[in-house]
Each structure stands twice: as C-alpha cells, then as structure tokens.
Amino acid sequence: MKNFNIFCLLLIILLATKIHTQTTYKVIDLGNYGGISTTGWDINDNTVIVGEVRPSPTVFEKALMWKNGAVTELGNLANGERSIAYGINNLEQVVGVSSTSGLDTNRAFLWVNGNMDELASLGGRYSAALDVNNLGQIVGHAEIDLGTVFKRRPCLWEGSSVINLETLGGDDGAAYAINDLGTIVGRSSDGSETMKAFRWKNGSMIDLGTLG
C-alpha cells in the first residue's frame, strides 16, 4: 500500500509538472492597415507574412507583406486595380495574382525586392500563383483557351516557362502547394467531373482518392 501511495504521488507531480510546462500561445492582431479587413495567406520560416488588405468597400484588394512590425504594400501589375499575395518562401519571393487591365484580365505574379513581374500564362484571361518553394518553383492555376470556352488547369512555373500539369481527366484543376522536393498537391476534376485531391511528381499525377 505504501508503494502504491508513493506511485500515485509521483504520478500527480508528473502530471502537474506537465500541465505547468505546457506551451502557451498568443494571438497577435496584425491590424487592418487602415482598411476594412486584412487577410494573412502565408508565412515563411522567418515569420514574414503575406496577404491582402481591403481598403474600403469601393477599393479592391491590395497585396501586403508584414515583416518585423512593418507593413509593405506590394503594388499591382501594370494598369492593375487589385492584387493578392498568396505565397512566400524563405528568400522572400512572393507570389500571387494581380489584375492588369481593369478587372477583366488577372495574371499570376512574382514579387522580389520591390519588383513585381507577370508570369507566363496558358493563353487564357486568368492565372494565379498560389505557392512558391525555396527553389523558386511556383504553382497555381491558369486558364486555357479551348476556342469556345476557357478551362482552368493546374500549372508549374519554372523560370520563364509555365507547364500545364493537366488534370485527372476532367475540365478543371488547380495546384495549391509545392515542397522543396518539387512534389505538388492540389485538386482536379476526373472524367466524371468529380473533384479529387492529387499529388504530382516528375510528370505523374496521382489521384489521392476520397473518404467515400
């Protein structure tokens, strides 16, 4: 009985110590940058954050970077009225989407050291860059022109080239993330136009299936 009591006492002490040493977290308000709302979309390993601000109900989104307590507006592509920053890597290369001619045409962009450059398209009116790895490989989606309709395709940007990753057999898809091994994940419609998660590596797209 004595040994059992000692065991119980040690267990209580251990649990109390564990509870006492649990990590605590703090939510930090990044502010609204003078607008009506802000959104943070991505963060790198150095806690540099990118996202957007909506200045007012009549003004479109503007891409932002939060770094060391300072906020930087990243601007737009030429003749653009709106921009959103979706991804950032540890080199502070930022990717996103910006309008270029009013709001009719939107293009994926790469922002580096204050310069925003338009990324190549697949011939459609719309493209968006959603993630960038530490090798500078960028993924997202872009429209292709099929003559009578535009369809969205997942794509990979490497340097000045854009690669159509195709789909699982359907008409729609997008790539959402890429790691430093070049493995890409996203979603695509299949032959029955059901949306499926996919993994893409070295030219091969794998259907990850569903829980159904």
mmCIF file of C-alpha atoms in Angstrom:
data_model
loop_
_atom_site.group_PDB
_atom_site.id
_atom_site.type_symbol
_atom_site.label_atom_id
_atom_site.label_comp_id
_atom_site.label_asym_id
_atom_site.label_seq_id
_atom_site.Cartn_x
_atom_site.Cartn_y
_atom_site.Cartn_z
ATOM 1 C CA MET A 1 0.000 0.000 0.000
ATOM 2 C CA LYS A 2 2.855 2.345 0.834
ATOM 3 C CA ASN A 3 4.462 1.764 -2.586
ATOM 4 C CA PHE A 4 1.117 2.388 -4.283
ATOM 5 C CA ASN A 5 0.716 5.715 -2.450
ATOM 6 C CA ILE A 6 4.216 6.771 -3.469
ATOM 7 C CA PHE A 7 3.434 5.860 -7.088
ATOM 8 C CA CYS A 8 0.234 7.937 -7.023
ATOM 9 C CA LEU A 9 2.088 10.908 -5.532
ATOM 10 C CA LEU A 10 4.778 10.724 -8.226
ATOM 11 C CA LEU A 11 2.111 10.495 -10.934
ATOM 12 C CA ILE A 12 0.337 13.591 -9.601
ATOM 13 C CA ILE A 13 3.614 15.513 -9.502
ATOM 14 C CA LEU A 14 4.438 14.433 -13.072
ATOM 15 C CA LEU A 15 1.035 15.498 -14.395
ATOM 16 C CA ALA A 16 1.174 18.804 -12.550
ATOM 17 C CA THR A 17 4.628 19.492 -13.965
ATOM 18 C CA LYS A 18 3.471 18.665 -17.482
ATOM 19 C CA ILE A 19 0.466 20.957 -17.209
ATOM 20 C CA HIS A 20 2.609 23.736 -15.792
ATOM 21 C CA THR A 21 5.164 23.494 -18.607
ATOM 22 C CA GLN A 22 2.692 23.335 -21.489
ATOM 23 C CA THR A 23 3.457 25.777 -24.286
ATOM 24 C CA THR A 24 1.286 28.873 -24.327
ATOM 25 C CA TYR A 25 0.389 30.780 -27.460
ATOM 26 C CA LYS A 26 -0.521 34.373 -28.161
ATOM 27 C CA VAL A 27 -2.684 35.643 -30.995
ATOM 28 C CA ILE A 28 -1.274 38.852 -32.459
ATOM 29 C CA ASP A 29 -3.530 41.297 -34.280
ATOM 30 C CA LEU A 30 -1.730 42.375 -37.468
ATOM 31 C CA GLY A 31 -4.021 45.359 -37.815
ATOM 32 C CA ASN A 32 -6.186 46.427 -40.723
ATOM 33 C CA TYR A 33 -3.690 48.799 -42.412
ATOM 34 C CA GLY A 34 -6.339 51.485 -42.481
ATOM 35 C CA GLY A 35 -8.789 49.284 -44.365
ATOM 36 C CA ILE A 36 -11.966 47.428 -43.551
ATOM 37 C CA SER A 37 -10.317 43.977 -43.451
ATOM 38 C CA THR A 38 -6.994 42.177 -43.828
ATOM 39 C CA THR A 39 -6.079 38.538 -44.508
ATOM 40 C CA GLY A 40 -2.794 36.713 -43.999
ATOM 41 C CA TRP A 41 -2.379 33.914 -46.558
ATOM 42 C CA ASP A 42 1.122 32.557 -45.955
ATOM 43 C CA ILE A 43 4.141 32.779 -43.644
ATOM 44 C CA ASN A 44 7.764 31.726 -44.116
ATOM 45 C CA ASP A 45 10.213 30.295 -41.587
ATOM 46 C CA ASN A 46 11.325 33.821 -40.643
ATOM 47 C CA THR A 47 7.736 34.829 -39.718
ATOM 48 C CA VAL A 48 7.381 37.133 -42.727
ATOM 49 C CA ILE A 49 3.696 37.129 -43.662
ATOM 50 C CA VAL A 50 1.920 37.940 -46.919
ATOM 51 C CA GLY A 51 -1.726 38.540 -47.667
ATOM 52 C CA GLU A 52 -4.089 41.344 -48.564
ATOM 53 C CA VAL A 53 -5.981 44.377 -47.350
ATOM 54 C CA ARG A 54 -9.398 45.591 -48.490
ATOM 55 C CA PRO A 55 -9.057 49.381 -48.103
ATOM 56 C CA SER A 56 -12.777 50.176 -48.432
ATOM 57 C CA PRO A 57 -15.982 48.799 -49.960
ATOM 58 C CA THR A 58 -15.229 50.712 -53.168
ATOM 59 C CA VAL A 59 -11.499 49.885 -53.405
ATOM 60 C CA PHE A 60 -10.230 46.447 -54.394
ATOM 61 C CA GLU A 61 -7.714 44.265 -52.530
ATOM 62 C CA LYS A 62 -4.048 45.201 -52.280
ATOM 63 C CA ALA A 63 -1.212 42.700 -51.680
ATOM 64 C CA LEU A 64 0.672 43.189 -48.404
ATOM 65 C CA MET A 65 3.765 41.949 -46.592
ATOM 66 C CA TRP A 66 4.164 42.044 -42.804
ATOM 67 C CA LYS A 67 7.814 41.988 -41.653
ATOM 68 C CA ASN A 68 9.302 42.948 -38.280
ATOM 69 C CA GLY A 69 6.260 45.003 -37.379
ATOM 70 C CA ALA A 70 6.261 46.950 -40.656
ATOM 71 C CA VAL A 71 3.667 46.593 -43.433
ATOM 72 C CA THR A 72 4.597 46.935 -47.114
ATOM 73 C CA GLU A 73 2.123 47.297 -49.949
ATOM 74 C CA LEU A 74 3.418 45.255 -52.895
ATOM 75 C CA GLY A 75 1.598 47.128 -55.648
ATOM 76 C CA ASN A 76 -0.022 45.812 -58.847
ATOM 77 C CA LEU A 77 0.970 44.760 -62.311
ATOM 78 C CA ALA A 78 0.744 47.480 -64.974
ATOM 79 C CA ASN A 79 -2.756 49.008 -65.239
ATOM 80 C CA GLY A 80 -3.990 46.769 -62.436
ATOM 81 C CA GLU A 81 -6.518 47.709 -59.765
ATOM 82 C CA ARG A 82 -6.300 44.748 -57.376
ATOM 83 C CA SER A 83 -3.684 42.287 -56.104
ATOM 84 C CA ILE A 84 -3.436 39.476 -53.547
ATOM 85 C CA ALA A 85 -0.257 37.816 -52.228
ATOM 86 C CA TYR A 86 -0.814 34.103 -51.617
ATOM 87 C CA GLY A 87 2.647 32.624 -51.021
ATOM 88 C CA ILE A 88 6.146 33.436 -49.758
ATOM 89 C CA ASN A 89 9.339 31.401 -49.404
ATOM 90 C CA ASN A 90 12.364 31.864 -47.154
ATOM 91 C CA LEU A 91 14.051 34.053 -49.808
ATOM 92 C CA GLU A 92 11.097 36.459 -49.522
ATOM 93 C CA GLN A 93 9.968 35.724 -53.055
ATOM 94 C CA VAL A 94 6.245 36.452 -53.076
ATOM 95 C CA VAL A 95 3.632 35.100 -55.477
ATOM 96 C CA GLY A 96 0.008 35.930 -56.063
ATOM 97 C CA VAL A 97 -2.425 37.431 -58.542
ATOM 98 C CA SER A 98 -2.929 40.939 -59.887
ATOM 99 C CA SER A 99 -5.322 42.457 -62.384
ATOM 100 C CA THR A 100 -3.649 44.013 -65.427
ATOM 101 C CA SER A 101 -6.394 45.709 -67.473
ATOM 102 C CA GLY A 102 -9.096 46.939 -65.161
ATOM 103 C CA LEU A 103 -10.570 43.742 -63.706
ATOM 104 C CA ASP A 104 -11.051 41.817 -66.957
ATOM 105 C CA THR A 105 -7.607 40.183 -67.007
ATOM 106 C CA ASN A 106 -5.812 38.751 -63.984
ATOM 107 C CA ARG A 107 -2.284 37.379 -64.047
ATOM 108 C CA ALA A 108 -0.035 35.418 -61.706
ATOM 109 C CA PHE A 109 2.902 37.447 -60.416
ATOM 110 C CA LEU A 110 6.290 37.014 -58.776
ATOM 111 C CA TRP A 111 7.438 39.829 -56.473
ATOM 112 C CA VAL A 112 11.124 40.107 -55.499
ATOM 113 C CA ASN A 113 12.814 43.045 -53.754
ATOM 114 C CA GLY A 114 10.160 45.553 -54.729
ATOM 115 C CA ASN A 115 9.709 44.390 -58.322
ATOM 116 C CA MET A 116 6.505 42.654 -59.435
ATOM 117 C CA ASP A 117 6.734 40.635 -62.658
ATOM 118 C CA GLU A 118 3.949 38.985 -64.615
ATOM 119 C CA LEU A 119 4.277 35.216 -65.030
ATOM 120 C CA ALA A 120 3.596 33.427 -68.288
ATOM 121 C CA SER A 121 0.017 32.336 -68.971
ATOM 122 C CA LEU A 122 -1.562 29.373 -70.768
ATOM 123 C CA GLY A 123 -3.394 31.690 -73.147
ATOM 124 C CA GLY A 124 -6.464 32.433 -71.049
ATOM 125 C CA ARG A 125 -7.688 35.550 -69.294
ATOM 126 C CA TYR A 126 -6.841 34.434 -65.764
ATOM 127 C CA SER A 127 -3.907 32.933 -63.887
ATOM 128 C CA ALA A 128 -2.924 32.902 -60.207
ATOM 129 C CA ALA A 129 0.231 31.820 -58.361
ATOM 130 C CA LEU A 130 -0.576 30.224 -55.006
ATOM 131 C CA ASP A 131 2.701 28.884 -53.588
ATOM 132 C CA VAL A 132 6.471 29.066 -54.102
ATOM 133 C CA ASN A 133 9.132 26.760 -52.689
ATOM 134 C CA ASN A 134 12.668 27.688 -51.650
ATOM 135 C CA LEU A 135 13.983 26.749 -55.108
ATOM 136 C CA GLY A 136 11.773 29.364 -56.725
ATOM 137 C CA GLN A 137 9.352 26.863 -58.261
ATOM 138 C CA ILE A 138 5.839 28.307 -58.335
ATOM 139 C CA VAL A 139 2.470 26.586 -58.586
ATOM 140 C CA GLY A 140 -1.082 27.749 -59.131
ATOM 141 C CA HIS A 141 -3.614 27.633 -61.900
ATOM 142 C CA ALA A 142 -4.267 29.244 -65.273
ATOM 143 C CA GLU A 143 -6.959 29.264 -67.906
ATOM 144 C CA ILE A 144 -6.506 27.668 -71.304
ATOM 145 C CA ASP A 145 -8.425 28.805 -74.366
ATOM 146 C CA LEU A 146 -10.334 25.915 -75.931
ATOM 147 C CA GLY A 147 -11.860 28.084 -78.630
ATOM 148 C CA THR A 148 -15.378 28.469 -77.303
ATOM 149 C CA VAL A 149 -14.691 28.208 -73.564
ATOM 150 C CA PHE A 150 -11.903 28.781 -71.057
ATOM 151 C CA LYS A 151 -10.925 25.956 -68.699
ATOM 152 C CA ARG A 152 -8.672 26.073 -65.631
ATOM 153 C CA ARG A 153 -5.541 23.940 -65.362
ATOM 154 C CA PRO A 154 -3.036 23.353 -62.544
ATOM 155 C CA CYS A 155 0.355 24.688 -63.549
ATOM 156 C CA LEU A 156 4.001 24.946 -62.548
ATOM 157 C CA TRP A 157 6.236 27.921 -63.288
ATOM 158 C CA GLU A 158 9.986 27.329 -63.551
ATOM 159 C CA GLY A 159 11.977 30.350 -64.612
ATOM 160 C CA SER A 160 10.228 31.942 -67.574
ATOM 161 C CA SER A 161 8.342 28.771 -68.508
ATOM 162 C CA VAL A 162 4.889 27.609 -67.462
ATOM 163 C CA ILE A 163 3.960 23.920 -67.502
ATOM 164 C CA ASN A 164 0.383 22.707 -67.815
ATOM 165 C CA LEU A 165 0.110 19.820 -65.331
ATOM 166 C CA GLU A 166 -3.135 18.657 -66.973
ATOM 167 C CA THR A 167 -5.913 17.009 -64.928
ATOM 168 C CA LEU A 168 -7.212 13.632 -63.780
ATOM 169 C CA GLY A 169 -9.382 13.545 -66.889
ATOM 170 C CA GLY A 170 -11.757 16.426 -66.191
ATOM 171 C CA ASP A 171 -12.039 20.059 -67.198
ATOM 172 C CA ASP A 172 -10.849 21.844 -64.071
ATOM 173 C CA GLY A 173 -7.894 21.843 -61.685
ATOM 174 C CA ALA A 174 -5.529 23.884 -59.546
ATOM 175 C CA ALA A 175 -2.185 23.333 -57.793
ATOM 176 C CA TYR A 176 -2.121 24.721 -54.269
ATOM 177 C CA ALA A 177 1.266 23.844 -52.744
ATOM 178 C CA ILE A 178 4.780 22.648 -53.624
ATOM 179 C CA ASN A 179 7.601 21.477 -51.351
ATOM 180 C CA ASP A 180 11.357 21.727 -51.866
ATOM 181 C CA LEU A 181 11.388 18.241 -53.442
ATOM 182 C CA GLY A 182 9.153 19.501 -56.224
ATOM 183 C CA THR A 183 6.126 17.489 -55.112
ATOM 184 C CA ILE A 184 2.895 19.324 -55.857
ATOM 185 C CA VAL A 185 -0.566 18.901 -54.372
ATOM 186 C CA GLY A 186 -3.892 20.286 -55.476
ATOM 187 C CA ARG A 187 -7.248 19.255 -56.790
ATOM 188 C CA SER A 188 -8.583 18.230 -60.175
ATOM 189 C CA SER A 189 -11.820 17.007 -61.661
ATOM 190 C CA ASP A 190 -11.835 13.469 -63.038
ATOM 191 C CA GLY A 191 -13.676 12.083 -66.057
ATOM 192 C CA SER A 192 -16.996 12.356 -64.241
ATOM 193 C CA GLU A 193 -16.169 15.949 -63.182
ATOM 194 C CA THR A 194 -15.805 14.904 -59.536
ATOM 195 C CA MET A 195 -13.170 16.951 -57.720
ATOM 196 C CA LYS A 196 -10.289 14.851 -56.365
ATOM 197 C CA ALA A 197 -7.142 15.665 -54.419
ATOM 198 C CA PHE A 198 -3.958 14.893 -56.355
ATOM 199 C CA ARG A 199 -0.209 14.600 -55.860
ATOM 200 C CA TRP A 200 2.065 15.422 -58.808
ATOM 201 C CA LYS A 201 5.714 14.441 -59.104
ATOM 202 C CA ASN A 202 8.041 14.201 -62.117
ATOM 203 C CA GLY A 203 5.241 14.436 -64.641
ATOM 204 C CA SER A 204 2.901 11.961 -62.955
ATOM 205 C CA MET A 205 -0.409 12.990 -61.350
ATOM 206 C CA ILE A 206 -1.767 10.579 -58.736
ATOM 207 C CA ASP A 207 -5.406 10.555 -57.650
ATOM 208 C CA LEU A 208 -5.399 10.626 -53.831
ATOM 209 C CA GLY A 209 -8.994 9.429 -53.711
ATOM 210 C CA THR A 210 -11.747 10.416 -51.306
ATOM 211 C CA LEU A 211 -13.126 9.208 -47.963
ATOM 212 C CA GLY A 212 -16.170 7.891 -49.802
#
